């Protein structure tokens, strides 16, 4: 599917297999860099959660607008600039076909238009963006608004893969689309091994697991058999980390050297964490990440030890 522009939102990766800046040089390692991960701005959930009606509530999202504005302002102030700012799904609360969905989308786009034009935005589809049981129509609608539901891009010798995790959660209404993503993913992972990239990093909305690979099935993770299949595939291909949202709390664990990072929300919190963003530093040897509250990142910026990592040559 072709990508469509979403107003004046900052540039995003174009096309499933292309480079972030369409430059061959992005295949090559050039030294440490960092990016920002956010998740679940989910315009409308705070009101819906407060009144106990997540299905039909959500007719107000003024708080989420303020929080996302604060997130954008905090990212814009950072020096050096991050390579990109990724939002790991549930951009809005209104499910496909619901009453306030279009207004929520438009208000989010207005806020995101203020992102520094030199900081590309990367969008990941969540269950509220395409539905718990997505269809070809709901996915097409998402793609028209936010870009492809799965794609790859390279930054400084690192391959990034954006996946549609809803296809792994329930593809019963579009099994052919899950099959297509699987075939594409296998090709991407094979190409990564051929190119000998520094790292492979995955973004998806639903975590593979929250704490341990063996944990029981839950609304907030992927079903065990699917999870195991993906974990084995990722481990074999050398994937270093998977970054997700969905849980509205910070969590995570590891599987044979692969780190599962679950970040809390910009918007509604369902645990004890604060509204925030994750700073992710990529070095030749490792991936280091730290979650900051929006207030911390706005007032203090990135910690000195992370900045020092960026200054090193490798």
PDB file of C-alpha atoms in Angstrom:
ATOM      1  CA  UNK A   1       0.000   0.000   0.000  1.00  0.00           C
ATOM      2  CA  UNK A   2       1.139   3.528  -0.686  1.00  0.00           C
ATOM      3  CA  UNK A   3       1.789   5.803   2.261  1.00  0.00           C
ATOM      4  CA  UNK A   4      -0.230   8.972   2.683  1.00  0.00           C
ATOM      5  CA  UNK A   5       0.898  12.187   4.308  1.00  0.00           C
ATOM      6  CA  UNK A   6      -0.700  13.118   7.637  1.00  0.00           C
ATOM      7  CA  UNK A   7      -0.903  16.891   7.443  1.00  0.00           C
ATOM      8  CA  UNK A   8       2.372  18.644   8.198  1.00  0.00           C
ATOM      9  CA  UNK A   9       3.664  15.979  10.552  1.00  0.00           C
ATOM     10  CA  UNK A  10       7.464  15.661  10.518  1.00  0.00           C
ATOM     11  CA  UNK A  11       8.974  13.313   7.913  1.00  0.00           C
ATOM     12  CA  UNK A  12       8.631   9.588   8.498  1.00  0.00           C
ATOM     13  CA  UNK A  13      10.183   6.504   6.956  1.00  0.00           C
ATOM     14  CA  UNK A  14       8.654   5.944   3.527  1.00  0.00           C
ATOM     15  CA  UNK A  15       8.017   2.476   2.220  1.00  0.00           C
ATOM     16  CA  UNK A  16       8.569  -0.912   3.751  1.00  0.00           C
ATOM     17  CA  UNK A  17      12.193  -1.462   2.775  1.00  0.00           C
ATOM     18  CA  UNK A  18      13.659   2.004   2.451  1.00  0.00           C
ATOM     19  CA  UNK A  19      16.088   4.063   4.484  1.00  0.00           C
ATOM     20  CA  UNK A  20      15.057   6.694   6.975  1.00  0.00           C
ATOM     21  CA  UNK A  21      16.726   9.422   4.919  1.00  0.00           C
ATOM     22  CA  UNK A  22      16.975   7.433   1.680  1.00  0.00           C
ATOM     23  CA  UNK A  23      20.760   7.505   1.934  1.00  0.00           C
ATOM     24  CA  UNK A  24      23.034   4.515   1.338  1.00  0.00           C
ATOM     25  CA  UNK A  25      25.265   5.821   4.117  1.00  0.00           C
ATOM     26  CA  UNK A  26      22.687   4.786   6.721  1.00  0.00           C
ATOM     27  CA  UNK A  27      23.741   1.169   6.170  1.00  0.00           C
ATOM     28  CA  UNK A  28      27.113   2.004   7.746  1.00  0.00           C
ATOM     29  CA  UNK A  29      27.934   2.312  11.432  1.00  0.00           C
ATOM     30  CA  UNK A  30      29.058   5.870  12.221  1.00  0.00           C
ATOM     31  CA  UNK A  31      29.148   5.832  16.005  1.00  0.00           C
ATOM     32  CA  UNK A  32      26.714   5.972  18.937  1.00  0.00           C
ATOM     33  CA  UNK A  33      23.341   7.682  18.588  1.00  0.00           C
ATOM     34  CA  UNK A  34      20.047   7.812  20.416  1.00  0.00           C
ATOM     35  CA  UNK A  35      16.324   7.930  19.801  1.00  0.00           C
ATOM     36  CA  UNK A  36      13.207   8.594  21.861  1.00  0.00           C
ATOM     37  CA  UNK A  37      10.484   6.029  22.434  1.00  0.00           C
ATOM     38  CA  UNK A  38       7.006   7.013  23.554  1.00  0.00           C
ATOM     39  CA  UNK A  39       3.822   4.973  23.766  1.00  0.00           C
ATOM     40  CA  UNK A  40       0.090   5.298  24.243  1.00  0.00           C
ATOM     41  CA  UNK A  41      -0.768   8.979  24.062  1.00  0.00           C
ATOM     42  CA  UNK A  42      -4.229   7.424  23.571  1.00  0.00           C
ATOM     43  CA  UNK A  43      -6.336  10.566  23.376  1.00  0.00           C
ATOM     44  CA  UNK A  44      -9.571   9.921  25.317  1.00  0.00           C
ATOM     45  CA  UNK A  45      -8.554   7.105  27.679  1.00  0.00           C
ATOM     46  CA  UNK A  46      -8.013   9.232  30.795  1.00  0.00           C
ATOM     47  CA  UNK A  47     -11.660  10.352  30.902  1.00  0.00           C
ATOM     48  CA  UNK A  48     -12.912   6.881  29.906  1.00  0.00           C
ATOM     49  CA  UNK A  49     -10.809   5.207  32.604  1.00  0.00           C
ATOM     50  CA  UNK A  50     -11.844   7.753  35.234  1.00  0.00           C
ATOM     51  CA  UNK A  51     -15.551   7.116  34.666  1.00  0.00           C
ATOM     52  CA  UNK A  52     -15.104   3.363  34.287  1.00  0.00           C
ATOM     53  CA  UNK A  53     -16.401   3.216  30.721  1.00  0.00           C
ATOM     54  CA  UNK A  54     -13.514   2.384  28.403  1.00  0.00           C
ATOM     55  CA  UNK A  55     -15.900   1.212  25.696  1.00  0.00           C
ATOM     56  CA  UNK A  56     -18.090   4.277  25.337  1.00  0.00           C
ATOM     57  CA  UNK A  57     -16.309   6.952  27.377  1.00  0.00           C
ATOM     58  CA  UNK A  58     -13.502   9.122  26.098  1.00  0.00           C
ATOM     59  CA  UNK A  59     -15.355  12.217  24.916  1.00  0.00           C
ATOM     60  CA  UNK A  60     -12.667  14.485  26.425  1.00  0.00           C
ATOM     61  CA  UNK A  61      -8.904  14.445  25.876  1.00  0.00           C
ATOM     62  CA  UNK A  62      -7.671  17.835  27.045  1.00  0.00           C
ATOM     63  CA  UNK A  63      -5.258  16.217  29.521  1.00  0.00           C
ATOM     64  CA  UNK A  64      -3.735  14.019  26.839  1.00  0.00           C
ATOM     65  CA  UNK A  65      -3.263  17.063  24.577  1.00  0.00           C
ATOM     66  CA  UNK A  66      -1.308  18.833  27.342  1.00  0.00           C
ATOM     67  CA  UNK A  67       0.818  15.768  28.093  1.00  0.00           C
ATOM     68  CA  UNK A  68       1.659  15.145  24.432  1.00  0.00           C
ATOM     69  CA  UNK A  69       2.475  18.842  23.972  1.00  0.00           C
ATOM     70  CA  UNK A  70       4.830  18.536  26.943  1.00  0.00           C
ATOM     71  CA  UNK A  71       6.408  15.436  25.382  1.00  0.00           C
ATOM     72  CA  UNK A  72       6.971  17.192  22.050  1.00  0.00           C
ATOM     73  CA  UNK A  73       8.446  20.252  23.764  1.00  0.00           C
ATOM     74  CA  UNK A  74      10.787  18.075  25.837  1.00  0.00           C
ATOM     75  CA  UNK A  75      12.020  16.204  22.750  1.00  0.00           C
ATOM     76  CA  UNK A  76      12.511  19.439  20.810  1.00  0.00           C
ATOM     77  CA  UNK A  77      14.775  20.833  23.558  1.00  0.00           C
ATOM     78  CA  UNK A  78      17.162  17.877  23.644  1.00  0.00           C
ATOM     79  CA  UNK A  79      20.770  18.347  22.531  1.00  0.00           C
ATOM     80  CA  UNK A  80      22.117  16.666  20.593  1.00  0.00           C
ATOM     81  CA  UNK A  81      18.918  15.930  18.705  1.00  0.00           C
ATOM     82  CA  UNK A  82      17.612  12.357  18.731  1.00  0.00           C
ATOM     83  CA  UNK A  83      17.747  10.491  15.418  1.00  0.00           C
ATOM     84  CA  UNK A  84      13.973   9.957  15.576  1.00  0.00           C
ATOM     85  CA  UNK A  85      10.945   9.854  17.895  1.00  0.00           C
ATOM     86  CA  UNK A  86       8.905   6.635  17.765  1.00  0.00           C
ATOM     87  CA  UNK A  87       5.359   6.293  19.145  1.00  0.00           C
ATOM     88  CA  UNK A  88       4.634   2.641  19.906  1.00  0.00           C
ATOM     89  CA  UNK A  89       0.913   2.491  19.295  1.00  0.00           C
ATOM     90  CA  UNK A  90      -2.467   3.459  20.689  1.00  0.00           C
ATOM     91  CA  UNK A  91      -2.156   6.929  19.284  1.00  0.00           C
ATOM     92  CA  UNK A  92      -5.823   7.505  20.130  1.00  0.00           C
ATOM     93  CA  UNK A  93      -8.452   5.751  22.256  1.00  0.00           C
ATOM     94  CA  UNK A  94     -11.398   5.682  19.868  1.00  0.00           C
ATOM     95  CA  UNK A  95     -11.632   2.289  18.191  1.00  0.00           C
ATOM     96  CA  UNK A  96     -12.352   2.098  14.425  1.00  0.00           C
ATOM     97  CA  UNK A  97     -15.881   3.286  13.714  1.00  0.00           C
ATOM     98  CA  UNK A  98     -16.403   5.067  17.037  1.00  0.00           C
ATOM     99  CA  UNK A  99     -17.746   8.537  17.563  1.00  0.00           C
ATOM    100  CA  UNK A 100     -14.731  10.660  18.549  1.00  0.00           C
ATOM    101  CA  UNK A 101     -12.038   8.907  16.555  1.00  0.00           C
ATOM    102  CA  UNK A 102     -11.571  11.485  13.775  1.00  0.00           C
ATOM    103  CA  UNK A 103     -11.438  14.400  16.200  1.00  0.00           C
ATOM    104  CA  UNK A 104      -8.880  12.585  18.334  1.00  0.00           C
ATOM    105  CA  UNK A 105      -6.735  11.895  15.263  1.00  0.00           C
ATOM    106  CA  UNK A 106      -6.870  15.490  14.123  1.00  0.00           C
ATOM    107  CA  UNK A 107      -5.981  16.841  17.566  1.00  0.00           C
ATOM    108  CA  UNK A 108      -3.025  14.474  17.861  1.00  0.00           C
ATOM    109  CA  UNK A 109      -1.751  15.502  14.437  1.00  0.00           C
ATOM    110  CA  UNK A 110      -1.977  19.164  15.439  1.00  0.00           C
ATOM    111  CA  UNK A 111       0.217  18.519  18.473  1.00  0.00           C
ATOM    112  CA  UNK A 112       2.735  16.388  16.559  1.00  0.00           C
ATOM    113  CA  UNK A 113       3.086  19.018  13.830  1.00  0.00           C
ATOM    114  CA  UNK A 114       5.117  20.997  16.360  1.00  0.00           C
ATOM    115  CA  UNK A 115       7.833  18.341  16.502  1.00  0.00           C
ATOM    116  CA  UNK A 116      11.175  19.721  15.299  1.00  0.00           C
ATOM    117  CA  UNK A 117      11.298  19.138  11.552  1.00  0.00           C
ATOM    118  CA  UNK A 118      14.766  17.591  11.924  1.00  0.00           C
ATOM    119  CA  UNK A 119      13.384  14.828  14.175  1.00  0.00           C
ATOM    120  CA  UNK A 120      11.486  12.241  12.106  1.00  0.00           C
ATOM    121  CA  UNK A 121       8.386  10.692  13.651  1.00  0.00           C
ATOM    122  CA  UNK A 122       7.866   6.931  13.438  1.00  0.00           C
ATOM    123  CA  UNK A 123       4.384   5.514  14.067  1.00  0.00           C
ATOM    124  CA  UNK A 124       3.496   2.014  15.269  1.00  0.00           C
ATOM    125  CA  UNK A 125      -0.056   0.679  15.084  1.00  0.00           C
ATOM    126  CA  UNK A 126      -1.827  -0.347  18.307  1.00  0.00           C
ATOM    127  CA  UNK A 127      -5.053  -2.182  19.043  1.00  0.00           C
ATOM    128  CA  UNK A 128      -7.006   1.054  19.420  1.00  0.00           C
ATOM    129  CA  UNK A 129      -5.628   2.286  16.107  1.00  0.00           C
ATOM    130  CA  UNK A 130      -6.724  -0.708  14.021  1.00  0.00           C
ATOM    131  CA  UNK A 131      -9.072  -2.651  16.348  1.00  0.00           C
ATOM    132  CA  UNK A 132      -8.579  -5.691  18.584  1.00  0.00           C
ATOM    133  CA  UNK A 133      -9.523  -7.854  15.593  1.00  0.00           C
ATOM    134  CA  UNK A 134      -8.268  -5.800  12.657  1.00  0.00           C
ATOM    135  CA  UNK A 135      -9.652  -6.015   9.144  1.00  0.00           C
ATOM    136  CA  UNK A 136      -8.193  -4.976   5.810  1.00  0.00           C
ATOM    137  CA  UNK A 137     -10.397  -1.865   6.016  1.00  0.00           C
ATOM    138  CA  UNK A 138      -9.250  -0.792   9.498  1.00  0.00           C
ATOM    139  CA  UNK A 139      -5.607  -1.314   8.549  1.00  0.00           C
ATOM    140  CA  UNK A 140      -6.044   0.615   5.298  1.00  0.00           C
ATOM    141  CA  UNK A 141      -7.632   3.482   7.226  1.00  0.00           C
ATOM    142  CA  UNK A 142      -4.685   3.538   9.638  1.00  0.00           C
ATOM    143  CA  UNK A 143      -2.217   3.537   6.729  1.00  0.00           C
ATOM    144  CA  UNK A 144      -3.943   6.515   5.113  1.00  0.00           C
ATOM    145  CA  UNK A 145      -3.589   8.478   8.341  1.00  0.00           C
ATOM    146  CA  UNK A 146      -0.262   7.377   9.779  1.00  0.00           C
ATOM    147  CA  UNK A 147       1.690   5.385   7.199  1.00  0.00           C
ATOM    148  CA  UNK A 148       2.428   1.691   6.736  1.00  0.00           C
ATOM    149  CA  UNK A 149       1.501  -0.714   9.513  1.00  0.00           C
ATOM    150  CA  UNK A 150       4.832  -2.508   9.109  1.00  0.00           C
ATOM    151  CA  UNK A 151       8.093  -1.353   7.535  1.00  0.00           C
ATOM    152  CA  UNK A 152      11.843  -1.165   8.046  1.00  0.00           C
ATOM    153  CA  UNK A 153      14.441   1.576   8.105  1.00  0.00           C
ATOM    154  CA  UNK A 154      18.158   1.905   8.751  1.00  0.00           C
ATOM    155  CA  UNK A 155      19.972   4.424  10.920  1.00  0.00           C
ATOM    156  CA  UNK A 156      23.754   4.352  11.255  1.00  0.00           C
ATOM    157  CA  UNK A 157      24.190   0.657  10.530  1.00  0.00           C
ATOM    158  CA  UNK A 158      21.243  -0.442  12.682  1.00  0.00           C
ATOM    159  CA  UNK A 159      18.142  -2.058  11.196  1.00  0.00           C
ATOM    160  CA  UNK A 160      14.827  -1.039  12.761  1.00  0.00           C
ATOM    161  CA  UNK A 161      11.690  -3.105  12.154  1.00  0.00           C
ATOM    162  CA  UNK A 162       8.193  -1.771  12.851  1.00  0.00           C
ATOM    163  CA  UNK A 163       5.616  -4.564  13.192  1.00  0.00           C
ATOM    164  CA  UNK A 164       1.836  -4.755  13.350  1.00  0.00           C
ATOM    165  CA  UNK A 165       1.484  -6.819  16.538  1.00  0.00           C
ATOM    166  CA  UNK A 166      -2.293  -6.939  16.189  1.00  0.00           C
ATOM    167  CA  UNK A 167      -1.821  -9.422  13.348  1.00  0.00           C
ATOM    168  CA  UNK A 168      -0.198 -11.732  15.919  1.00  0.00           C
ATOM    169  CA  UNK A 169      -2.935 -11.083  18.485  1.00  0.00           C
ATOM    170  CA  UNK A 170      -5.926 -11.848  16.243  1.00  0.00           C
ATOM    171  CA  UNK A 171      -5.697 -12.006  12.452  1.00  0.00           C
ATOM    172  CA  UNK A 172      -8.910 -14.021  12.055  1.00  0.00           C
ATOM    173  CA  UNK A 173     -10.463 -11.390   9.753  1.00  0.00           C
ATOM    174  CA  UNK A 174      -7.336 -10.841   7.650  1.00  0.00           C
ATOM    175  CA  UNK A 175      -5.161 -13.999   7.724  1.00  0.00           C
ATOM    176  CA  UNK A 176      -3.580 -13.104   4.391  1.00  0.00           C
ATOM    177  CA  UNK A 177      -2.198  -9.870   5.875  1.00  0.00           C
ATOM    178  CA  UNK A 178      -0.525 -11.755   8.711  1.00  0.00           C
ATOM    179  CA  UNK A 179       0.985 -14.154   6.202  1.00  0.00           C
ATOM    180  CA  UNK A 180       2.279 -11.223   4.159  1.00  0.00           C
ATOM    181  CA  UNK A 181       3.882  -9.616   7.221  1.00  0.00           C
ATOM    182  CA  UNK A 182       5.506 -12.937   8.179  1.00  0.00           C
ATOM    183  CA  UNK A 183       7.010 -13.383   4.710  1.00  0.00           C
ATOM    184  CA  UNK A 184       8.257  -9.797   4.673  1.00  0.00           C
ATOM    185  CA  UNK A 185       9.729 -10.156   8.177  1.00  0.00           C
ATOM    186  CA  UNK A 186      11.581 -13.336   7.266  1.00  0.00           C
ATOM    187  CA  UNK A 187      13.096 -11.522   4.304  1.00  0.00           C
ATOM    188  CA  UNK A 188      14.138  -8.561   6.431  1.00  0.00           C
ATOM    189  CA  UNK A 189      15.803 -10.748   9.066  1.00  0.00           C
ATOM    190  CA  UNK A 190      17.654 -12.704   6.373  1.00  0.00           C
ATOM    191  CA  UNK A 191      18.875  -9.462   4.777  1.00  0.00           C
ATOM    192  CA  UNK A 192      20.039  -8.192   8.175  1.00  0.00           C
ATOM    193  CA  UNK A 193      22.226 -11.258   8.633  1.00  0.00           C
ATOM    194  CA  UNK A 194      23.686 -10.853   5.151  1.00  0.00           C
ATOM    195  CA  UNK A 195      24.519  -7.192   5.722  1.00  0.00           C
ATOM    196  CA  UNK A 196      26.024  -7.903   9.153  1.00  0.00           C
ATOM    197  CA  UNK A 197      24.329  -4.857  10.692  1.00  0.00           C
ATOM    198  CA  UNK A 198      25.380  -3.691  14.157  1.00  0.00           C
ATOM    199  CA  UNK A 199      21.993  -4.385  15.735  1.00  0.00           C
ATOM    200  CA  UNK A 200      18.421  -5.261  14.869  1.00  0.00           C
ATOM    201  CA  UNK A 201      15.777  -3.463  16.953  1.00  0.00           C
ATOM    202  CA  UNK A 202      12.024  -4.102  16.781  1.00  0.00           C
ATOM    203  CA  UNK A 203       9.088  -1.807  17.591  1.00  0.00           C
ATOM    204  CA  UNK A 204       5.603  -3.233  18.180  1.00  0.00           C
ATOM    205  CA  UNK A 205       2.645  -2.229  20.324  1.00  0.00           C
ATOM    206  CA  UNK A 206       1.878  -5.432  22.237  1.00  0.00           C
ATOM    207  CA  UNK A 207       4.814  -6.858  24.235  1.00  0.00           C
ATOM    208  CA  UNK A 208       5.916 -10.405  23.546  1.00  0.00           C
ATOM    209  CA  UNK A 209       5.906 -10.779  27.343  1.00  0.00           C
ATOM    210  CA  UNK A 210       5.798  -8.478  30.365  1.00  0.00           C
ATOM    211  CA  UNK A 211       8.274 -10.134  32.770  1.00  0.00           C
ATOM    212  CA  UNK A 212       9.289 -13.622  31.630  1.00  0.00           C
ATOM    213  CA  UNK A 213       9.013 -15.541  28.345  1.00  0.00           C
ATOM    214  CA  UNK A 214       7.157 -18.356  30.124  1.00  0.00           C
ATOM    215  CA  UNK A 215       4.441 -16.208  31.715  1.00  0.00           C
ATOM    216  CA  UNK A 216       0.763 -17.023  31.203  1.00  0.00           C
ATOM    217  CA  UNK A 217      -1.296 -15.489  28.425  1.00  0.00           C
ATOM    218  CA  UNK A 218      -2.720 -12.087  29.278  1.00  0.00           C
ATOM    219  CA  UNK A 219      -4.494  -9.162  27.615  1.00  0.00           C
ATOM    220  CA  UNK A 220      -1.162  -7.321  27.728  1.00  0.00           C
ATOM    221  CA  UNK A 221       1.086  -9.929  26.074  1.00  0.00           C
ATOM    222  CA  UNK A 222       1.034 -12.210  23.037  1.00  0.00           C
ATOM    223  CA  UNK A 223      -0.276 -15.764  23.280  1.00  0.00           C
ATOM    224  CA  UNK A 224       2.373 -18.306  24.320  1.00  0.00           C
ATOM    225  CA  UNK A 225       2.701 -20.323  21.110  1.00  0.00           C
ATOM    226  CA  UNK A 226       2.896 -17.164  18.970  1.00  0.00           C
ATOM    227  CA  UNK A 227       5.308 -15.571  21.441  1.00  0.00           C
ATOM    228  CA  UNK A 228       7.618 -18.577  21.413  1.00  0.00           C
ATOM    229  CA  UNK A 229       7.700 -18.754  17.627  1.00  0.00           C
ATOM    230  CA  UNK A 230       8.609 -15.060  17.362  1.00  0.00           C
ATOM    231  CA  UNK A 231      11.211 -15.259  20.152  1.00  0.00           C
ATOM    232  CA  UNK A 232      12.996 -18.183  18.478  1.00  0.00           C
ATOM    233  CA  UNK A 233      12.937 -16.351  15.131  1.00  0.00           C
ATOM    234  CA  UNK A 234      14.250 -13.119  16.661  1.00  0.00           C
ATOM    235  CA  UNK A 235      16.976 -14.890  18.640  1.00  0.00           C
ATOM    236  CA  UNK A 236      18.174 -16.768  15.568  1.00  0.00           C
ATOM    237  CA  UNK A 237      18.350 -13.495  13.609  1.00  0.00           C
ATOM    238  CA  UNK A 238      20.245 -11.692  16.381  1.00  0.00           C
ATOM    239  CA  UNK A 239      17.527  -9.190  17.358  1.00  0.00           C
ATOM    240  CA  UNK A 240      18.866  -7.257  20.363  1.00  0.00           C
ATOM    241  CA  UNK A 241      15.734  -5.575  21.700  1.00  0.00           C
ATOM    242  CA  UNK A 242      11.985  -5.250  21.256  1.00  0.00           C
ATOM    243  CA  UNK A 243      10.367  -1.988  22.414  1.00  0.00           C
ATOM    244  CA  UNK A 244       6.621  -1.952  23.141  1.00  0.00           C
ATOM    245  CA  UNK A 245       3.863  -0.074  24.940  1.00  0.00           C
ATOM    246  CA  UNK A 246       0.269  -1.236  25.578  1.00  0.00           C
ATOM    247  CA  UNK A 247       0.762  -2.003  29.294  1.00  0.00           C
ATOM    248  CA  UNK A 248       0.613   1.645  30.506  1.00  0.00           C
ATOM    249  CA  UNK A 249       3.301   0.659  33.023  1.00  0.00           C
ATOM    250  CA  UNK A 250       7.034   0.020  32.782  1.00  0.00           C
ATOM    251  CA  UNK A 251       8.019  -3.645  32.634  1.00  0.00           C
ATOM    252  CA  UNK A 252      10.300  -6.010  30.767  1.00  0.00           C
ATOM    253  CA  UNK A 253      12.587  -9.008  30.828  1.00  0.00           C
ATOM    254  CA  UNK A 254      14.934 -10.986  28.613  1.00  0.00           C
ATOM    255  CA  UNK A 255      15.164 -14.102  26.465  1.00  0.00           C
ATOM    256  CA  UNK A 256      18.581 -15.503  25.524  1.00  0.00           C
ATOM    257  CA  UNK A 257      20.172 -12.084  25.109  1.00  0.00           C
ATOM    258  CA  UNK A 258      17.105 -10.396  23.603  1.00  0.00           C
ATOM    259  CA  UNK A 259      15.693  -7.651  25.813  1.00  0.00           C
ATOM    260  CA  UNK A 260      11.934  -7.031  25.969  1.00  0.00           C
ATOM    261  CA  UNK A 261      11.375  -3.382  26.937  1.00  0.00           C
ATOM    262  CA  UNK A 262       7.850  -2.317  27.929  1.00  0.00           C
ATOM    263  CA  UNK A 263       7.422   1.450  28.303  1.00  0.00           C
ATOM    264  CA  UNK A 264       4.706   3.244  30.200  1.00  0.00           C
ATOM    265  CA  UNK A 265       2.436   5.794  28.573  1.00  0.00           C
ATOM    266  CA  UNK A 266       2.603   9.425  27.633  1.00  0.00           C
ATOM    267  CA  UNK A 267      -1.110   9.383  28.448  1.00  0.00           C
ATOM    268  CA  UNK A 268      -3.151   7.415  30.996  1.00  0.00           C
ATOM    269  CA  UNK A 269      -1.188   5.540  33.671  1.00  0.00           C
ATOM    270  CA  UNK A 270      -2.525   2.206  34.942  1.00  0.00           C
ATOM    271  CA  UNK A 271       0.199   1.712  37.556  1.00  0.00           C
ATOM    272  CA  UNK A 272       2.620   3.733  39.663  1.00  0.00           C
ATOM    273  CA  UNK A 273       4.725   5.209  36.864  1.00  0.00           C
ATOM    274  CA  UNK A 274       4.652   8.824  35.716  1.00  0.00           C
ATOM    275  CA  UNK A 275       3.745  10.084  32.249  1.00  0.00           C
ATOM    276  CA  UNK A 276       7.002   9.782  30.360  1.00  0.00           C
ATOM    277  CA  UNK A 277       9.332   8.880  27.506  1.00  0.00           C
ATOM    278  CA  UNK A 278      12.247   6.479  27.122  1.00  0.00           C
ATOM    279  CA  UNK A 279      15.685   7.601  25.959  1.00  0.00           C
ATOM    280  CA  UNK A 280      17.494   4.830  24.069  1.00  0.00           C
ATOM    281  CA  UNK A 281      21.242   5.071  23.384  1.00  0.00           C
ATOM    282  CA  UNK A 282      22.704   2.724  20.765  1.00  0.00           C
ATOM    283  CA  UNK A 283      26.422   1.973  20.955  1.00  0.00           C
ATOM    284  CA  UNK A 284      28.495  -0.556  19.022  1.00  0.00           C
ATOM    285  CA  UNK A 285      28.324  -3.040  21.891  1.00  0.00           C
ATOM    286  CA  UNK A 286      24.978  -2.449  23.573  1.00  0.00           C
ATOM    287  CA  UNK A 287      21.636  -0.697  23.804  1.00  0.00           C
ATOM    288  CA  UNK A 288      21.143   1.398  26.936  1.00  0.00           C
ATOM    289  CA  UNK A 289      17.768   2.883  27.811  1.00  0.00           C
ATOM    290  CA  UNK A 290      16.253   4.962  30.599  1.00  0.00           C
ATOM    291  CA  UNK A 291      12.674   6.035  31.280  1.00  0.00           C
ATOM    292  CA  UNK A 292      12.167   9.709  32.212  1.00  0.00           C
ATOM    293  CA  UNK A 293       9.044  11.397  33.454  1.00  0.00           C
ATOM    294  CA  UNK A 294       7.967  14.241  31.184  1.00  0.00           C
ATOM    295  CA  UNK A 295       8.806  16.696  33.964  1.00  0.00           C
ATOM    296  CA  UNK A 296      12.320  15.247  34.374  1.00  0.00           C
ATOM    297  CA  UNK A 297      13.093  15.263  30.674  1.00  0.00           C
ATOM    298  CA  UNK A 298      11.696  18.786  30.262  1.00  0.00           C
ATOM    299  CA  UNK A 299      13.647  20.276  33.144  1.00  0.00           C
ATOM    300  CA  UNK A 300      16.880  18.265  33.208  1.00  0.00           C
ATOM    301  CA  UNK A 301      17.348  16.709  29.776  1.00  0.00           C
ATOM    302  CA  UNK A 302      19.388  13.539  29.362  1.00  0.00           C
ATOM    303  CA  UNK A 303      21.693  12.329  32.149  1.00  0.00           C
ATOM    304  CA  UNK A 304      25.404  13.062  31.715  1.00  0.00           C
ATOM    305  CA  UNK A 305      26.447   9.397  31.581  1.00  0.00           C
ATOM    306  CA  UNK A 306      24.203   8.859  28.531  1.00  0.00           C
ATOM    307  CA  UNK A 307      25.523  12.012  26.841  1.00  0.00           C
ATOM    308  CA  UNK A 308      29.067  10.765  27.479  1.00  0.00           C
ATOM    309  CA  UNK A 309      28.243   7.488  25.717  1.00  0.00           C
ATOM    310  CA  UNK A 310      27.202   9.489  22.652  1.00  0.00           C
ATOM    311  CA  UNK A 311      30.531  11.310  22.606  1.00  0.00           C
ATOM    312  CA  UNK A 312      32.551   8.107  22.247  1.00  0.00           C
ATOM    313  CA  UNK A 313      33.825   7.057  18.848  1.00  0.00           C
ATOM    314  CA  UNK A 314      32.303   3.564  18.885  1.00  0.00           C
TER     315      UNK A 314
END
